[in-house]
Coordinates of C-alpha atoms and ligand atoms in Angstrom, one line a residue:
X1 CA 98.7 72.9 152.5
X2 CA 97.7 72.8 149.0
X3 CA 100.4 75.4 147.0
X4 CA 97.9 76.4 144.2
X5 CA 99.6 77.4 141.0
X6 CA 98.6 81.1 139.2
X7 CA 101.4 80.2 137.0
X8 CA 102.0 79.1 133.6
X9 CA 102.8 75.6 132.4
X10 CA 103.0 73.6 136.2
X11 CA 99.8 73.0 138.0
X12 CA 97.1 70.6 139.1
X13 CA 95.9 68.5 136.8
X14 CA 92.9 66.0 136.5
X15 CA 92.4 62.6 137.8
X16 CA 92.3 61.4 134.7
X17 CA 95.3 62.5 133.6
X18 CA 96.9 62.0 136.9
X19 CA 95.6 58.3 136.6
X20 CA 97.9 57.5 133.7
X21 CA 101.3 57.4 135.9
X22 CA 100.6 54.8 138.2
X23 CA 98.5 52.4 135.6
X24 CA 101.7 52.8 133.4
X25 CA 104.0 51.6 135.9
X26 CA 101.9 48.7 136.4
X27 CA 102.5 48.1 132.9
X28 CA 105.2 49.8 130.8
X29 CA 105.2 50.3 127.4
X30 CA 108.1 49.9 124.8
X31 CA 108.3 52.6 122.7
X32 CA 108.2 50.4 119.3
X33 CA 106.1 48.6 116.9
X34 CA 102.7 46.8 117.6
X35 CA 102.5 48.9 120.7
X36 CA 103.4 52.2 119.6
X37 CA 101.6 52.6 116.3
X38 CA 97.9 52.8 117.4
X39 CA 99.0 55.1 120.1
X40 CA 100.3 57.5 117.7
X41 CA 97.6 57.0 114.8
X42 CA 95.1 58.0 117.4
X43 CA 96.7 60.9 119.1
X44 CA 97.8 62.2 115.9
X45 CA 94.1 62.2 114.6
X46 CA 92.7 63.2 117.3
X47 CA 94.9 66.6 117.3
X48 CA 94.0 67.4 113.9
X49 CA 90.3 66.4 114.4
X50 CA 89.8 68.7 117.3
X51 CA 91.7 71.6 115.1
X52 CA 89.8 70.7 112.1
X53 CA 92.5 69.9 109.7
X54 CA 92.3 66.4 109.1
X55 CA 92.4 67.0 105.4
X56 CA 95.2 69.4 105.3
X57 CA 97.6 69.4 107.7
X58 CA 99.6 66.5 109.9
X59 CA 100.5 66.6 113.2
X60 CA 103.8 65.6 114.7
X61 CA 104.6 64.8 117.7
X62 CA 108.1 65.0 119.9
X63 CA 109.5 64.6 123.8
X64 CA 110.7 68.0 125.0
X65 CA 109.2 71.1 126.2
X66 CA 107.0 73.9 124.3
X67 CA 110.3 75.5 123.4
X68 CA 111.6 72.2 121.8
X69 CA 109.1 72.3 118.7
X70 CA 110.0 76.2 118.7
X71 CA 113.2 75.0 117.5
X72 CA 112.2 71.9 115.7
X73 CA 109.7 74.2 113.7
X74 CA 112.3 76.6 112.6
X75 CA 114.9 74.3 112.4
X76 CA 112.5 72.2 109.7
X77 CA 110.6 74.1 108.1
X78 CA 112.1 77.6 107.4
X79 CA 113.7 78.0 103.6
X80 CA 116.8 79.5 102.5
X81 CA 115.1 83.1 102.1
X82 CA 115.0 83.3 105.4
X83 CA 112.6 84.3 108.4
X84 CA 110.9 87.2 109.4
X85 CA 110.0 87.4 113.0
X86 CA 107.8 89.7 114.9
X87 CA 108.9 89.9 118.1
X88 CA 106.7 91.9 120.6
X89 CA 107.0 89.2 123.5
X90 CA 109.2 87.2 125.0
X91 CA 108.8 84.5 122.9
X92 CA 109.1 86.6 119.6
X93 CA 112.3 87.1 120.9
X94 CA 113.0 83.9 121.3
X95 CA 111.9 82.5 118.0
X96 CA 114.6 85.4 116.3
X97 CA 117.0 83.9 118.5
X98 CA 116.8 80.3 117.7
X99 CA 116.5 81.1 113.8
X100 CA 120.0 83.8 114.2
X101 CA 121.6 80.6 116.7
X102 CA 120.5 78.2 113.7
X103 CA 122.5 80.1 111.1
X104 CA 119.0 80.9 109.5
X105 CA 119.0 84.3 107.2
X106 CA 117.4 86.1 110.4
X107 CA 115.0 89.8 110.3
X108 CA 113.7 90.8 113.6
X109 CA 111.1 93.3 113.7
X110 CA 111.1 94.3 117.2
X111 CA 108.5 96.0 119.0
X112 CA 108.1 96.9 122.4
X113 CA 106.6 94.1 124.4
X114 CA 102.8 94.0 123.4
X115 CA 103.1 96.7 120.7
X116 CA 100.6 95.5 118.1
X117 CA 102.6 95.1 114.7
X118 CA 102.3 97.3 111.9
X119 CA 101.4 95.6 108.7
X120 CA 102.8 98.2 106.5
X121 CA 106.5 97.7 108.7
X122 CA 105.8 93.9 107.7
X123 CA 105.2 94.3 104.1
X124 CA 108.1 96.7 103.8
X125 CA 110.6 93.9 105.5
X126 CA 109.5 91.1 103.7
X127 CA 109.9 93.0 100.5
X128 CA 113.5 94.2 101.1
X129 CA 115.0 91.1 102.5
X130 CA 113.3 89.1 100.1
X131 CA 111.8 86.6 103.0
X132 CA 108.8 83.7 102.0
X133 CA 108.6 82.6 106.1
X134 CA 106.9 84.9 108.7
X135 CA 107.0 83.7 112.6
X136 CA 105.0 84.9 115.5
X137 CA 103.2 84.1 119.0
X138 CA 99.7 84.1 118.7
X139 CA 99.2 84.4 123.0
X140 CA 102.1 86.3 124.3
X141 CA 102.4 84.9 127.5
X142 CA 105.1 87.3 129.1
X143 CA 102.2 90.2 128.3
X144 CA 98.9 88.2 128.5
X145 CA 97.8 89.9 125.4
X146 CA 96.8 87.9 121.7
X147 CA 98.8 88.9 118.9
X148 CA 96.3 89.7 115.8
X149 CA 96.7 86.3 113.4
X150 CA 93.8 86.5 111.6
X151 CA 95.2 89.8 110.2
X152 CA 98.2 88.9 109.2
X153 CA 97.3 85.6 108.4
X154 CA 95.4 87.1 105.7
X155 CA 98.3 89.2 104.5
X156 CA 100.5 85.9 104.6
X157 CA 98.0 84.4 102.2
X158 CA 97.5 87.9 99.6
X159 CA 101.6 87.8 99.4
X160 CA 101.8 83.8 98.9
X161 CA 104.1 83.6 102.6
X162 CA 104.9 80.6 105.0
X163 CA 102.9 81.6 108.8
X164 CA 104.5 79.6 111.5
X165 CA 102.8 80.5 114.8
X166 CA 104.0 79.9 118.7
X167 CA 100.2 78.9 119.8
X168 CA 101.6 77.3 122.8
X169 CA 99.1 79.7 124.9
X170 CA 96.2 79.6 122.6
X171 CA 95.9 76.4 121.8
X172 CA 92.9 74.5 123.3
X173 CA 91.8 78.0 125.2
X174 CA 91.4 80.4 122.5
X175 CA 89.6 80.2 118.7
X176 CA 92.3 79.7 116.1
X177 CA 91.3 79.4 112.2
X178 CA 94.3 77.5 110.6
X179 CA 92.7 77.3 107.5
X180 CA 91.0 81.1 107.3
X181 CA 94.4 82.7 108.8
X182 CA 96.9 80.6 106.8
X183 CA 98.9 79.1 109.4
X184 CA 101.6 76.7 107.5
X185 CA 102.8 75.3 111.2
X186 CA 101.3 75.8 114.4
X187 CA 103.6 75.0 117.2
X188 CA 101.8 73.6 120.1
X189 CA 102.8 72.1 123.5
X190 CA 100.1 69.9 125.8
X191 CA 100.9 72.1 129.6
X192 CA 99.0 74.6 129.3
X193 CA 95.5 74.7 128.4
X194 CA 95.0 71.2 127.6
X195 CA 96.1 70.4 131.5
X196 CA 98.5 67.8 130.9
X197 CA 102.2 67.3 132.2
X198 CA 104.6 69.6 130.2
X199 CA 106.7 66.4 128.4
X200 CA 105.3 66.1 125.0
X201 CA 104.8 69.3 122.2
X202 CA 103.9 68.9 118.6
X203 CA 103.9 71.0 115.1
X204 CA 100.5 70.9 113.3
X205 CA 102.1 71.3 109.5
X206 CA 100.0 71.8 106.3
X207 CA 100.5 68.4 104.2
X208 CA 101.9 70.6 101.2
X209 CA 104.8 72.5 103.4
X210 CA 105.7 68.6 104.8
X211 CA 106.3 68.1 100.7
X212 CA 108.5 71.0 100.8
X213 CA 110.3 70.3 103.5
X214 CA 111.6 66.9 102.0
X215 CA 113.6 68.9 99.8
X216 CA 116.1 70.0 102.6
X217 CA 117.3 68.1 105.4
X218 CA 116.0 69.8 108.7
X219 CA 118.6 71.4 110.5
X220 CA 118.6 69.7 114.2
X221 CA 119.5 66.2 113.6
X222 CA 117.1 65.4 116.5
X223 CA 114.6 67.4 115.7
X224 CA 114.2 67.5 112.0
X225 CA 110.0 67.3 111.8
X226 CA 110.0 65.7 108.4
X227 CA 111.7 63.2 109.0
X228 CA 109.6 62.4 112.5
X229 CA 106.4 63.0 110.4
X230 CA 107.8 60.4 108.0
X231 CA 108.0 57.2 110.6
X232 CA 105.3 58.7 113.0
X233 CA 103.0 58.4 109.5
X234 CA 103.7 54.5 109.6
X235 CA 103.7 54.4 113.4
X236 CA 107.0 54.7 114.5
X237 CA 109.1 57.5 116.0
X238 CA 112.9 57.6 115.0
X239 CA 114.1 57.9 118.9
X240 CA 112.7 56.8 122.1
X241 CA 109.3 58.8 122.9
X242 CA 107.7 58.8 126.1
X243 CA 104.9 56.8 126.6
X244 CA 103.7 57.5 129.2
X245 CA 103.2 61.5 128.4
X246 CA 101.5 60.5 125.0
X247 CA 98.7 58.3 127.2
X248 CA 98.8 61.9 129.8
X249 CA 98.3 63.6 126.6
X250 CA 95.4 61.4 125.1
X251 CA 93.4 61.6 128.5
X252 CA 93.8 65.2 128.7
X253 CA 92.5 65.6 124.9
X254 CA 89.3 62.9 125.8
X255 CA 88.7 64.3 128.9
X256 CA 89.2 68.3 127.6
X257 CA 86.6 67.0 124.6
X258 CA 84.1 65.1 126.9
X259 CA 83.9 68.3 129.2
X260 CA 82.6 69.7 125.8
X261 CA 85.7 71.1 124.1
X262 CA 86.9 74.2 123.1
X263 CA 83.9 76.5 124.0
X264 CA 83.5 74.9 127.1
X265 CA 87.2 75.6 128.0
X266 CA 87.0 78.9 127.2
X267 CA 83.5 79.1 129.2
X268 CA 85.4 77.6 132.1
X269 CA 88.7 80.4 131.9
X270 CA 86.2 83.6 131.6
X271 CA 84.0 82.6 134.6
X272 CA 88.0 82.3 136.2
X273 CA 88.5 85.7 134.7
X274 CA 85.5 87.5 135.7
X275 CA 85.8 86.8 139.7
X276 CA 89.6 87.6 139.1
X277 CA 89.7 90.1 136.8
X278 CA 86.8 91.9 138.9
X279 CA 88.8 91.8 142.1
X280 CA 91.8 93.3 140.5
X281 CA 89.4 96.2 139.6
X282 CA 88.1 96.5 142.9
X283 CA 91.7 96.5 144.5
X284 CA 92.8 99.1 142.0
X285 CA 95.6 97.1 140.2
X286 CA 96.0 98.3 136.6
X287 CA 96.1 96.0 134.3
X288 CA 98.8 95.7 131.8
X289 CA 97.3 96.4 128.2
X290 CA 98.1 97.7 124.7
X291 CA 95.6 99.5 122.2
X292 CA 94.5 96.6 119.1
X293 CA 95.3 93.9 121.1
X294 CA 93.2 91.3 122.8
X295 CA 93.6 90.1 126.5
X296 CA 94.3 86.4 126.8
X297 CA 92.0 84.1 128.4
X298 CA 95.4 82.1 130.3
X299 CA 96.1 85.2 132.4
X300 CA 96.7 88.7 133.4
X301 CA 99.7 90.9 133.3
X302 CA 99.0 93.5 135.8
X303 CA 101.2 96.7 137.0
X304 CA 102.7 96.7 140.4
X305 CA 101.2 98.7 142.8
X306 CA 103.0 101.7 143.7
X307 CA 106.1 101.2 146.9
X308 CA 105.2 96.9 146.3
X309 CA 108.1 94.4 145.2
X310 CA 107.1 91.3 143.5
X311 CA 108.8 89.6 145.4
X312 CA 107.5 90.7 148.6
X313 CA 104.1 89.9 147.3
X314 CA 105.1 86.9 146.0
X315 CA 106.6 85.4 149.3
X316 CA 103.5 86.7 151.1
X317 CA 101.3 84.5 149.1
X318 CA 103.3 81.7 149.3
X319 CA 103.4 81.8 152.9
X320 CA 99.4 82.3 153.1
X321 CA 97.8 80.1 155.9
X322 CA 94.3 81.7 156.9
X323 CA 93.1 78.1 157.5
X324 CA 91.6 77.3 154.4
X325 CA 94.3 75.1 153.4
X326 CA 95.9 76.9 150.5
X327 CA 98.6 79.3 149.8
X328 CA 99.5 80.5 146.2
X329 CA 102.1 80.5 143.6
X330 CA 102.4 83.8 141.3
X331 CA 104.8 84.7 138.2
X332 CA 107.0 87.5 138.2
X333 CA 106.8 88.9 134.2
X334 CA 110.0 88.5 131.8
X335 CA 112.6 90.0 130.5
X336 CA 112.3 94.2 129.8
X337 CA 109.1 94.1 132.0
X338 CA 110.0 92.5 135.2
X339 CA 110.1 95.2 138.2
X340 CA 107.1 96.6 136.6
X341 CA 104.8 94.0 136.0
X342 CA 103.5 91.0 138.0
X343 CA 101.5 87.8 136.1
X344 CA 98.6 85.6 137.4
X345 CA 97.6 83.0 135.1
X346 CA 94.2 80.8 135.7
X347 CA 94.8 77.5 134.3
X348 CA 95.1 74.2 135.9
X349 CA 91.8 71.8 137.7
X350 CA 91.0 74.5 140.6
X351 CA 87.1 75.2 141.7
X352 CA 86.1 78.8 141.2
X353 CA 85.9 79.2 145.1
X354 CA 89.5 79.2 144.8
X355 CA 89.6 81.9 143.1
X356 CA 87.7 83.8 144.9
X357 CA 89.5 83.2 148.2
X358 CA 93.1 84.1 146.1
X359 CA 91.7 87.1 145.5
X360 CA 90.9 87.7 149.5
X361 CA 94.2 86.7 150.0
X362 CA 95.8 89.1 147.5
X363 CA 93.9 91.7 149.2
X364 CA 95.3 91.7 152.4
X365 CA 98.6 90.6 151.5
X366 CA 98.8 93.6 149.1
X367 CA 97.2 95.5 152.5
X368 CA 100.0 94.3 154.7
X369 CA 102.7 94.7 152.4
X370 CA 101.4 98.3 151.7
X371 CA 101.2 99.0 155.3
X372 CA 104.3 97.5 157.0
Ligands
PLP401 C1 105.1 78.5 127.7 C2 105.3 79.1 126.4 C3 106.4 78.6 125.6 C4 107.2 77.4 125.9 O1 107.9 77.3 127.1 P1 108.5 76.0 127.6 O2 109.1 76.4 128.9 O3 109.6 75.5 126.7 O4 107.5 74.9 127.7 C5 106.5 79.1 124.3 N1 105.7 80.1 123.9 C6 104.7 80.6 124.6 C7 103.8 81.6 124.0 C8 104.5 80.1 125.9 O5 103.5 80.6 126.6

């Protein structure tokens, strides 16, 4: 039975990728010197190439999870005036807590989850606390709705502000203008819509902010980005990086540009959307959304139906057999929203026919469940 994930971060992933593992345990690599350094040069270019920021900005590049360079970002590259974060998501939240658990000079400006911000409310905090850093998620996952960054990219730029951005959803699935929005770091991890394993993340950092940062020491011994940006510049990484992710992540980059890049990717997550989002229209699920704000194209955040627990629904999907071989994985939502709101996300290497028989599947599990 093949347990198809609808959820974020773990799923099936291409051959190509998949070929890395067993080539590289034919023949490891030591993280260090001759072998590392044309590794790194390439990957590194080949990031800011595909975001089209080779002139301006430099990526670096770190083991851990997405929420690893959440930490590493703020922990590097925020300055004494503090941090502003808009937090209308999960991981808004997340970045306010990090900066407050850091010590950093912390303002929240909390919304209800997927509650467009208010640009005057912005303006009006950054004035009074006297902050130069704003943070924000560009795809909030835990809604499946795009914050605006083009908007207040532009009102980073008119009041001269550091934009650090949580595109760990957005990247490779969704259009992002670093240079026309402003964004001073865009924190990135290679799990989602790139399709690789969920080892490696990376900060893409405007070259003048790196020169900043060298003033003051980053705050996470580990984790201090200027500092990795330093060696990883001459081809070396000052701990031991895996290998074997960075090769996972170069295939996935190759093989996501070969398959024709960005616009193909995002071709390939709306034909996803249009069977899916079609059936939930045709089943009568309503769809979690919030006025000014854009759906994402990783998923949907949908209501529960009326007298349905998500966990019912989840179990029942997990335990499909109708003899086509699959059953499915789906994602409760997070935080103030759970109870209320289920998620299905479409990313991984799944045929469309699969989505088309998950939705047949949520049908009559939603029928049953309703029913019994
Ligand atoms: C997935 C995700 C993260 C990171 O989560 P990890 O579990 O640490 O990989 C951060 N921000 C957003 C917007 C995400 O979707």
């Amino acid at each position: 039975m093949k347990r198809v994930s609808l959820t974020p971060a773990v799923f099936h992933l291409s051959d190509r990728v998949n070929a890395v593992a067993p080539e590289y345990a034919r023949q490891p690599i030591v993280p260090r010197g001759p072998a590392l350094k044309p590794i790194l040069d390439r990957l590194r270019g080949k990031v800011t190439d595909q975001l089209e920021v080779s002139d301006t900005h430099e990526a670096v590049i770190i083991s851990s999870s997405g929420s690893g360079a959440i930490a590493a970002t703020i922990g590097s590259c925020v300055d004494d005036n503090g941090f502003l974060v808009i937090a209308n998501d999960v991981y808004g939240q997340r970045q306010a807590d990090f900066s407050e658990q850091l010590g950093i000079k912390t303002v929240t400006y909390s919304l209800d989850f997927g509650v467009k911000p208010d640009l005057a409310e912005i303006e009006r905090l950054v004035d009074e606390h006297g902050i130069k850093t704003i943070g924000m998620v560009h795809g909030c996952t835990s809604v499946g709705l795009l914050n605006p960054i083009a908007e207040i990219g532009a009102f980073c730029k008119k009041k001269n502000l550091k934009l650090i951005v949580d595109a760990i959803a957005s990247i490779y699935v969704e259009e992002i203008d670093i240079d026309k929005c402003g964004i001073d770091a865009l924190i990135c991890s290679t799990n989602k819509a790139l399709h690789s394993n969920p080892d490696i993340a990376f900060s893409v950092i405007a070259r003048d902010y790196l020169d900043e940062m060298a003033q003051r020491p980053g705050r996470i011994p580990y984790l201090d980005l200027h500092k990795t940006w330093q060696l990883q510049s001459k081809g070396s990484h000052p701990y031991t990086i895996n290998i074997r992710a960075l090769l996972e992540f170069e295939a996935a980059l190759d093989d996501f540009n070969e398959r024709g890049g960005l616009t193909a990717r995002i071709n390939m997550y709306r034909d996803r959307l249009a069977i899916l989002r079609a059936g939930y229209e045709n089943l009568g699920l309503k769809t979690f959304l919030r006025e000014g704000m854009e759906q994402q194209n990783i998923g949907t955040a949908l209501y529960l139906p009326e007298g349905l627990t998500y966990d019912s629904l989840a179990d029942e999907l997990a335990n499909w057999n109708n003899g086509d071989g699959e059953c499915y994985e789906i994602y409760s939502a997070q935080g103030e929203l759970s109870g209320e709101v289920f998620r299905i996300f479409n990313m991984g290497e799944y045929p469309l026919d699969t989505y088309r028989r998950f939705i047949n599947a949520l049908e009559t599990c939603i029928n049953k469940l309703l029913k019994g």
